[in-house]
Amino acid sequence: MYSNALKELTSTQWEFFAQDVLWHIGYEIIEGPSEGSDQGKDLIVRKDKFKYLVSCKHYINSNRSIGTAIEQRIMDRIIRHDCDGFIAFYSTWASSDLKSEFSQLRENKRIPVKLIAILYLLQVS
């Protein structure tokens, strides 16, 4: 039911959807979606002392996973935007390579990383 509605969202609408979901689960919105070049950030949110860079990727229509070729320079972007952590808000799923990079950020750099994969959540509900 919801997957059809999600497929109709544009990339910009996907960013506003991400903002709504994150707000509803308790994140404070520091910066919302913007027009034009975003310098590697779609949103900035805060929860419990941590400020997160949010990256929104909307690939539900192609059914492609998000990999390291699409999601690049995560640590550099976190630093550039003065954030403490990273939230990946995807309409599909992260590739094994990207999940590995998330693990390295968590374990080696002590960076909080959260993955919200909406298509996966719809399939397991």
C-alpha positions as semicolon CSV with decimal commas, in nm:
position;residue;x (nm);y (nm);z (nm)
1;M;0,000;0,000;0,000
2;Y;0,261;0,258;0,104
3;S;0,529;0,146;-0,139
4;N;0,322;0,273;-0,435
5;A;0,286;0,617;-0,275
6;L;0,660;0,626;-0,200
7;K;0,741;0,543;-0,562
8;E;0,564;0,860;-0,671
9;L;0,777;1,091;-0,455
10;T;1,041;1,306;-0,622
11;S;1,387;1,331;-0,465
12;T;1,291;1,665;-0,307
13;Q;0,968;1,521;-0,169
14;W;1,171;1,228;-0,032
15;E;1,385;1,472;0,167
16;F;1,073;1,635;0,315
17;F;0,935;1,288;0,393
18;A;1,261;1,208;0,575
19;Q;1,232;1,531;0,771
20;D;0,875;1,440;0,876
21;V;0,968;1,085;0,978
22;L;1,271;1,198;1,179
23;W;1,069;1,470;1,353
24;H;0,797;1,218;1,441
25;I;1,051;0,982;1,599
26;G;1,197;1,254;1,816
27;Y;1,469;1,436;1,622
28;E;1,492;1,814;1,633
29;I;1,524;1,957;1,281
30;I;1,823;2,195;1,270
31;E;1,833;2,241;0,890
32;G;1,570;2,116;0,649
33;P;1,594;2,039;0,280
34;S;1,723;2,317;0,056
35;E;1,724;2,395;-0,313
36;G;2,042;2,378;-0,519
37;S;2,380;2,247;-0,412
38;D;2,363;2,106;-0,061
39;Q;2,736;2,031;-0,014
40;G;2,664;1,670;0,078
41;K;2,386;1,726;0,333
42;D;2,016;1,688;0,291
43;L;1,920;1,760;0,654
44;I;2,082;1,824;0,987
45;V;1,900;1,694;1,293
46;R;1,969;1,661;1,664
47;K;1,873;1,404;1,924
48;D;2,021;1,353;2,272
49;K;2,336;1,573;2,250
50;F;2,423;1,442;1,900
51;K;2,393;1,642;1,578
52;Y;2,350;1,421;1,270
53;L;2,414;1,480;0,904
54;V;2,128;1,315;0,713
55;S;2,174;1,178;0,363
56;C;1,853;1,097;0,174
57;K;1,872;0,860;-0,121
58;H;1,557;0,771;-0,315
59;Y;1,621;0,474;-0,544
60;I;1,295;0,282;-0,492
61;N;1,199;0,294;-0,860
62;S;1,528;0,148;-0,979
63;N;1,534;-0,095;-0,684
64;R;1,912;-0,035;-0,660
65;S;2,100;-0,057;-0,336
66;I;2,299;0,244;-0,222
67;G;2,670;0,177;-0,244
68;T;2,997;0,356;-0,185
69;A;2,992;0,495;-0,541
70;I;2,672;0,685;-0,453
71;E;2,736;0,764;-0,085
72;Q;3,084;0,917;-0,081
73;R;3,311;1,100;0,168
74;I;3,085;1,048;0,468
75;M;3,346;1,143;0,727
76;D;3,447;1,456;0,534
77;R;3,083;1,565;0,512
78;I;3,025;1,506;0,883
79;I;3,325;1,727;0,961
80;R;3,233;1,995;0,702
81;H;2,887;2,038;0,855
82;D;3,009;2,020;1,215
83;C;2,807;1,709;1,299
84;D;2,866;1,422;1,540
85;G;2,701;1,140;1,347
86;F;2,537;1,023;1,026
87;I;2,186;0,907;0,935
88;A;2,132;0,728;0,605
89;F;1,766;0,766;0,508
90;Y;1,717;0,542;0,205
91;S;1,416;0,419;0,011
92;T;1,604;0,096;-0,066
93;W;1,894;-0,066;0,121
94;A;2,266;-0,017;0,169
95;S;2,513;-0,240;-0,014
96;S;2,749;-0,468;0,179
97;D;3,040;-0,232;0,109
98;L;2,850;0,066;0,245
99;K;2,736;-0,128;0,553
100;S;3,101;-0,215;0,609
101;E;3,193;0,154;0,589
102;F;2,919;0,233;0,841
103;S;3,065;-0,031;1,075
104;Q;3,414;0,117;1,039
105;L;3,283;0,463;1,125
106;R;3,108;0,324;1,433
107;E;3,393;0,106;1,555
108;N;3,711;0,289;1,449
109;K;3,598;0,650;1,461
110;R;3,326;0,618;1,728
111;I;3,082;0,798;1,499
112;P;2,714;0,716;1,555
113;V;2,563;0,590;1,229
114;K;2,198;0,501;1,179
115;L;2,046;0,338;0,872
116;I;1,677;0,383;0,796
117;A;1,584;0,175;0,491
118;I;1,214;0,232;0,424
119;L;1,161;-0,034;0,156
120;Y;1,313;-0,294;0,388
121;L;1,086;-0,181;0,673
122;L;0,779;-0,211;0,447
123;Q;0,879;-0,564;0,341
124;V;0,927;-0,696;0,695
125;S;0,610;-0,536;0,837
